[in-house]
Coordinates of C-alpha atoms in Angstrom, one line a residue:
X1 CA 19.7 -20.4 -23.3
X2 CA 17.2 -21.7 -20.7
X3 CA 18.6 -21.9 -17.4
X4 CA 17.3 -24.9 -15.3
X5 CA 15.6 -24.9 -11.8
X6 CA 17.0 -22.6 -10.1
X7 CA 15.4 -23.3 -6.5
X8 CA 12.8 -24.8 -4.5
X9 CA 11.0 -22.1 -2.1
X10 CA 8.6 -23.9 -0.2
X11 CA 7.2 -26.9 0.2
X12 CA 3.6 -27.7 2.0
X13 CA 1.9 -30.1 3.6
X14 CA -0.5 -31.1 0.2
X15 CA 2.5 -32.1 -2.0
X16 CA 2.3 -28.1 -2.8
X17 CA 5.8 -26.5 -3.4
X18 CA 7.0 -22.7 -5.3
X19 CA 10.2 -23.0 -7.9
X20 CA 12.0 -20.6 -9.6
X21 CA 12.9 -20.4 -13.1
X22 CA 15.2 -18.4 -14.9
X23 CA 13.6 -17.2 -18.4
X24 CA 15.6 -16.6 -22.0
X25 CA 16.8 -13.4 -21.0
X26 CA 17.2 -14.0 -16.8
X27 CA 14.7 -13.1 -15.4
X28 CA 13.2 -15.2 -12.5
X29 CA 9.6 -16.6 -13.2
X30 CA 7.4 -18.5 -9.7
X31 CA 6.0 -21.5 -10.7
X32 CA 3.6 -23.1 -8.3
X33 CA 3.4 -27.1 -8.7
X34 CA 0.8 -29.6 -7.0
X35 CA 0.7 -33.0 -6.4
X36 CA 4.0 -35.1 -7.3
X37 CA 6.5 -35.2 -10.2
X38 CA 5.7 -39.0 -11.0
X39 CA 2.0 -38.5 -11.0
X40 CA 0.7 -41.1 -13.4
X41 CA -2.1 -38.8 -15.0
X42 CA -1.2 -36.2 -17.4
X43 CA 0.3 -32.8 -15.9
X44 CA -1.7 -29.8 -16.1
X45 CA -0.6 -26.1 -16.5
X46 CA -2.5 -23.5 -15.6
X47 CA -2.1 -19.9 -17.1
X48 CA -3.7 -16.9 -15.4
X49 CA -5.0 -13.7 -16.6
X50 CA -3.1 -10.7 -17.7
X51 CA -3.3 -9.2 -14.2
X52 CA -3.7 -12.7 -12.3
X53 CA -1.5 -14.9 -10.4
X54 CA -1.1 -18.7 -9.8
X55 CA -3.3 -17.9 -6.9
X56 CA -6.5 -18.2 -8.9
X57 CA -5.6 -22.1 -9.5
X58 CA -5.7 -23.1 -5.7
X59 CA -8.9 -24.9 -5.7
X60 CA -9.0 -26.0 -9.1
X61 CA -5.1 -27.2 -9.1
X62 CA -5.9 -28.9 -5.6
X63 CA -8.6 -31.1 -7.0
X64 CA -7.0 -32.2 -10.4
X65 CA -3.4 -33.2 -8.3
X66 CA -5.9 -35.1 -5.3
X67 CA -7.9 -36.8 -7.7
X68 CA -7.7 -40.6 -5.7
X69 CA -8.3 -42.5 -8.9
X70 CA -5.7 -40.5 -11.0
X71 CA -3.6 -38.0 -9.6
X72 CA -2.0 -35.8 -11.6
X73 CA 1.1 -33.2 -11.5
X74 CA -0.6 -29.4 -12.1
X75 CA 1.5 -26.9 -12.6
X76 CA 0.9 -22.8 -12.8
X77 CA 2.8 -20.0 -13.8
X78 CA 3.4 -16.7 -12.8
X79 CA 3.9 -14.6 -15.5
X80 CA 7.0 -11.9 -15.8
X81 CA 5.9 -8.9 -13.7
X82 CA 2.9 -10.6 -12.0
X83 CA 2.9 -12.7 -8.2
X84 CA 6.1 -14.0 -7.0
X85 CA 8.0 -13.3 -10.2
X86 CA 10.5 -11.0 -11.4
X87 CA 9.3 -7.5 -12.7
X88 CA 10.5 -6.7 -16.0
X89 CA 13.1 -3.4 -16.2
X90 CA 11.6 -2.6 -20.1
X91 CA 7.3 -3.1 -19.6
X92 CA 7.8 -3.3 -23.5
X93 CA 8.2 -7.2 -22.6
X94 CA 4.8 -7.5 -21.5
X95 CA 3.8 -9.1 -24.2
X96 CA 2.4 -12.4 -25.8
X97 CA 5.8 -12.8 -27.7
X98 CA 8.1 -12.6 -24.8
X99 CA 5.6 -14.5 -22.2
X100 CA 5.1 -17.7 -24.8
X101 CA 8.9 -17.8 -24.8
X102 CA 8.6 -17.8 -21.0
X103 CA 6.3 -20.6 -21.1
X104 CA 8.1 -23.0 -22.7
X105 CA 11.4 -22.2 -21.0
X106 CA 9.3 -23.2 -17.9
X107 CA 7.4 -26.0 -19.9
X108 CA 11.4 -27.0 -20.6
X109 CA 12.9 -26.7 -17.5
X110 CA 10.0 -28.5 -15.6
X111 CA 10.2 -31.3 -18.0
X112 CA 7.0 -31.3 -18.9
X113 CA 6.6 -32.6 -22.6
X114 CA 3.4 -33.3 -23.0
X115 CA 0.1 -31.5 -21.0
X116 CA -3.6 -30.0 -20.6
X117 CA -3.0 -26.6 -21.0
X118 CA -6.3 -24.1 -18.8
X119 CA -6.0 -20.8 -19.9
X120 CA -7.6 -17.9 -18.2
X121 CA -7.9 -15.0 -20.7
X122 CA -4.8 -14.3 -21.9
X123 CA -3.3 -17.5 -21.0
X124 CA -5.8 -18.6 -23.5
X125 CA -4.3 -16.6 -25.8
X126 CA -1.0 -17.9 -24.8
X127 CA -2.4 -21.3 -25.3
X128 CA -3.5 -20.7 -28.7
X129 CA 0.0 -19.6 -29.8
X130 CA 1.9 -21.9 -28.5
X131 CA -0.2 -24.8 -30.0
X132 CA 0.8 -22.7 -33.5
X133 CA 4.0 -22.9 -32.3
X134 CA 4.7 -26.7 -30.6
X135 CA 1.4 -28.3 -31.3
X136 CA 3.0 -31.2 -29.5
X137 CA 2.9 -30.0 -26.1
X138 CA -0.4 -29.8 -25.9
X139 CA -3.0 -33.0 -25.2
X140 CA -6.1 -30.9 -24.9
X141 CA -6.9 -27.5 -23.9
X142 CA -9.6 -25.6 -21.5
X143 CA -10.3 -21.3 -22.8
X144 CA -11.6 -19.7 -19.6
X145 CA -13.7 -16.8 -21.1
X146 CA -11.3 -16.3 -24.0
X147 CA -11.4 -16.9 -28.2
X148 CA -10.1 -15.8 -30.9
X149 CA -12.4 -12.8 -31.3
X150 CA -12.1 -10.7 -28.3
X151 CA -14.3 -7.4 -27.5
X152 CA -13.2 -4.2 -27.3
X153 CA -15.7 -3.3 -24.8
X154 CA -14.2 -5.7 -22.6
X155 CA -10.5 -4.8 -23.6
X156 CA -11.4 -1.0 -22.8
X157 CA -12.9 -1.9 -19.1
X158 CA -9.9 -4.3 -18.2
X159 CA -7.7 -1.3 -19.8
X160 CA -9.1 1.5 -17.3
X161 CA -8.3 -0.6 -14.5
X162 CA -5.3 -2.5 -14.7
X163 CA -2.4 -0.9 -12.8
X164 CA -4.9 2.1 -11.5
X165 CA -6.2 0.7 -8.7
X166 CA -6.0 2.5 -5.6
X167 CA -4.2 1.8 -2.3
X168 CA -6.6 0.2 -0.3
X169 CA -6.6 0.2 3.8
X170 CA -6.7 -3.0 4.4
X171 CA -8.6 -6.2 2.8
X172 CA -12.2 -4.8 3.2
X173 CA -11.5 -1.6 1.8
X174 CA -9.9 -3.9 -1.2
X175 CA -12.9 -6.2 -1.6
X176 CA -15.3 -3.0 -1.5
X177 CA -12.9 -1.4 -4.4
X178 CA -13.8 -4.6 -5.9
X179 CA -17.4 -4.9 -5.1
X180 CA -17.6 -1.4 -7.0
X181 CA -15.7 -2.7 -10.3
X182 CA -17.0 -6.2 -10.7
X183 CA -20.1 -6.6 -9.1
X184 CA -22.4 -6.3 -12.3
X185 CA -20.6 -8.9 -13.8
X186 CA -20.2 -11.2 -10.7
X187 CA -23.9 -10.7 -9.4
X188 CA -24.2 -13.7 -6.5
X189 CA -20.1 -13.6 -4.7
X190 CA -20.7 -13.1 -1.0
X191 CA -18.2 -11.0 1.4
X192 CA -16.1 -14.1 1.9
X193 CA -15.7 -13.9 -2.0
X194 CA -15.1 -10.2 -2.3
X195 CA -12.4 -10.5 0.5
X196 CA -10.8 -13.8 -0.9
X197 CA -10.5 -11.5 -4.2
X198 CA -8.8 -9.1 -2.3
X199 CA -6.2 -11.1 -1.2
X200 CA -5.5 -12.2 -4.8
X201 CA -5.2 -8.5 -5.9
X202 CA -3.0 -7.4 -2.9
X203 CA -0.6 -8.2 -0.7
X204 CA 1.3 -6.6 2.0
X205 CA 4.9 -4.7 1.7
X206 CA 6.7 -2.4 3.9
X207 CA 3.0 -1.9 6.3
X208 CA 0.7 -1.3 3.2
X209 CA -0.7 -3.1 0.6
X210 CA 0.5 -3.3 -3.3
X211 CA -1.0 -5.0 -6.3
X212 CA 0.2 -8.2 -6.6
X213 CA 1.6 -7.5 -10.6
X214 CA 3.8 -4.6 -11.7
X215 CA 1.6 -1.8 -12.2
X216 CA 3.4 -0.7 -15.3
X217 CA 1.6 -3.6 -16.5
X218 CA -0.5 -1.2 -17.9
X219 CA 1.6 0.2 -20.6
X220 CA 0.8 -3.2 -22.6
X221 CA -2.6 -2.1 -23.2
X222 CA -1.9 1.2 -24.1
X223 CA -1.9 1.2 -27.8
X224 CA -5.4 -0.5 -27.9
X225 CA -8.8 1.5 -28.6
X226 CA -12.3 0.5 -30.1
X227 CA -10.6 1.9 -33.2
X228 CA -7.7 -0.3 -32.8
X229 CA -8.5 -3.8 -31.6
X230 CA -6.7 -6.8 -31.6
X231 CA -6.3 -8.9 -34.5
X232 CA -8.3 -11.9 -34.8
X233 CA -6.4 -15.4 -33.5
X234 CA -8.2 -17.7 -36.0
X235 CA -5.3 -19.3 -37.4
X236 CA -3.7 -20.1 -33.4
X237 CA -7.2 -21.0 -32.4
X238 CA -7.3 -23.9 -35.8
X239 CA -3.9 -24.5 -34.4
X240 CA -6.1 -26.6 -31.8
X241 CA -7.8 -28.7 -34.1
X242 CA -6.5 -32.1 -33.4
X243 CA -6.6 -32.0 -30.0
X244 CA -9.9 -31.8 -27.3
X245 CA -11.6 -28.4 -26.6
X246 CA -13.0 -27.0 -23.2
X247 CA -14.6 -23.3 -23.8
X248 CA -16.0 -22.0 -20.8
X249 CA -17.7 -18.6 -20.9
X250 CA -19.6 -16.4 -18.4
X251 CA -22.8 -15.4 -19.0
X252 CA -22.0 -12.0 -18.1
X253 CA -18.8 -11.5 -19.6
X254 CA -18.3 -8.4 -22.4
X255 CA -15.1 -10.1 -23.2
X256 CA -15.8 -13.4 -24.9
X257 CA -19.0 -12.8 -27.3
X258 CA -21.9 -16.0 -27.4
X259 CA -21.4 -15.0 -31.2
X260 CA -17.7 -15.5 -31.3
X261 CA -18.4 -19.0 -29.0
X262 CA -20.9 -20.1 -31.5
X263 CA -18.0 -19.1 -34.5
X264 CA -15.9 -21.2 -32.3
X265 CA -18.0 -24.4 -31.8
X266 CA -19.0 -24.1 -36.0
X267 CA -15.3 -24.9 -36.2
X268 CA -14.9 -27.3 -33.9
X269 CA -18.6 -29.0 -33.5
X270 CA -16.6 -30.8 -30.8
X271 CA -16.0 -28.5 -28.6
X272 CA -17.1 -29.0 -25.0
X273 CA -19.0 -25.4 -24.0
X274 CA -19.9 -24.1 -20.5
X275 CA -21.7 -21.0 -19.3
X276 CA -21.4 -20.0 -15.9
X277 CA -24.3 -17.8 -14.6
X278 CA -23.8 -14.9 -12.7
X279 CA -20.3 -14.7 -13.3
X280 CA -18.1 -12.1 -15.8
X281 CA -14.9 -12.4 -17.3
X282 CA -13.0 -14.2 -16.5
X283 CA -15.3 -17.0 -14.7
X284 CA -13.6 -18.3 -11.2
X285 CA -13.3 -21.9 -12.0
X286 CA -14.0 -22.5 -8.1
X287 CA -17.2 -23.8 -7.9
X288 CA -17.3 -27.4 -7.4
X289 CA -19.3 -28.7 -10.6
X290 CA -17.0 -26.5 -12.5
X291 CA -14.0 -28.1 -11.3
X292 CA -15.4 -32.2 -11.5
X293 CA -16.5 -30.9 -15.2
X294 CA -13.0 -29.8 -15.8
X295 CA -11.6 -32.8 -14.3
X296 CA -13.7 -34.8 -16.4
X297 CA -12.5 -33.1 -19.5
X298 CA -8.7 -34.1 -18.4
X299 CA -9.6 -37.3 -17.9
X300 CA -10.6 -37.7 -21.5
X301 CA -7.8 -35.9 -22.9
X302 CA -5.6 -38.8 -20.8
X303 CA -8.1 -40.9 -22.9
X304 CA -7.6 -40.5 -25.9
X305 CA -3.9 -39.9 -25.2
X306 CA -3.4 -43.2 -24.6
X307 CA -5.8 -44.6 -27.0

């Protein structure tokens, strides 16, 4: 049974406020919500990375819920065991199954029917199936480096990473741990950028800093090797058919082949594609033509909702 809003955490000055949700089986899941409830445009949601938080959608989120002409409600999620929500007792749970049932608990108890779903990665993936699932929730839908073909090159990097991370000192030493990771794929980020990355990756607890997602996070990776990769999601990925199609890659990304977006676009010859240089997976969406591109692509989805 889905439990309903279960409290309101903060509430800031840009029409910016934190809930809580309680998931299927009671765990509590942050949800981060911009702009108001009433909001005439469509709402958004926003679904992060494997290892990513609602933080990644600040900029992006900001812009869709200010838009002057049509404001819209955004809303982004925190999965089980990542940012502000609950860890999960059994990391067994960590998994697209359990986390599309947390989605539309959240869709459910936010009372949002109807949206434009961005999905970053595996919230692409969680986009996919739950337009398999409840095609009507979903008025269009934006794949951030993500398809239905994913490559085990880029599934075995992510996989030597997550949860390993060191300790870092302090916020430098972080962005330097990440400089040494990502910086072939993200070629042109300044040490602003490296630093604001930090600060998405860590956070302080008890005087030191900790990832911000469950590091036995990991375990939900740990079956997967070149000789066993993931299934293809062409079936979830048709799922989208009737609806608009956003798929925006990074040129440097080993995750989300140009093959498999060319596959892609072959069956959907609609579909809307952007490559953003100098960036890996999973592109930042923080760059200001990236966002008016994206909000441009919402704007049609209202569109042709309407029409």
């Amino acid at each position: 049974m889905i439990a309903a809003l279960s409290a309101t955490a903060r509430m800031g000055d840009g029409g910016i406020a934190d809930h809580f949700v309680t998931a299927p089986d009671g765990l509590r899941l942050h949800v981060r919500e911009y702009g108001e409830r009433t909001a005439p445009g469509l709402p958004v949601v926003c679904l992060p990375g494997l290892a990513r938080t609602t933080a990644d959608f600040d900029q992006l989120a900001a812009v869709l819920a200010g838009d002057r002409d049509r404001p819209r409600r955004v809303l982004a999620l925190d999965y089980r065991g990542r940012g502000l929500s609950d860890h999960d007792r059994d990391p067994g749970n960590y998994s697209i199954p359990v986390e599309l049932a947390d989605v539309i608990a959240v869709l459910t108890a936010r009372a949002v029917a109807r949206g434009v779903f961005i999905g970053t990665s595996r919230g692409g993936l969680l986009t996919m199936a739950l337009a398999a699932l409840r095609p009507t929730a979903i008025a269009g839908a934006v794949l951030n480096d993500i398809g239905p073909v994913i490559e085990a090159q880029g599934l075995m990097r992510i996989k030597s990473y997550v949860g390993k991370l060191p300790h870092p000192g302090g916020f430098e030493d972080g962005a330097e741990i990440l400089r040494r990771l990502f910086g072939t794929q993200f070629t042109r980020l300044t040490d602003a950028d490296w630093l604001a990355s930090a600060r998405r990756n860590w956070r302080q607890q008890d005087g030191r800093l900790v990832l911000t997602y469950d590091p036995q996070l990991s375990r939900a990776l740990a079956a997967i090797d070149p000789a066993h990769p993931l299934p293809p999601m062409w079936p979830q990925f048709d799922a989208l058919g009737n609806v608009p199609l956003m798929v925006i890659r990074g040129a440097n990304s080993d995750l989300l082949s140009a093959a498999t977006v060319a596959d892609m676009q072959a069956r959907r010859r609609d579909t809307v594609v952007i490559e953003i240089p100098d960036q890996g997976h999973a592109p930042l969406l923080a760059e200001a033509d990236t966002i008016a591109r994206i909000g441009l692509f919402v704007a049609r989805c209202e569109m042709l909702g309407a029409a």
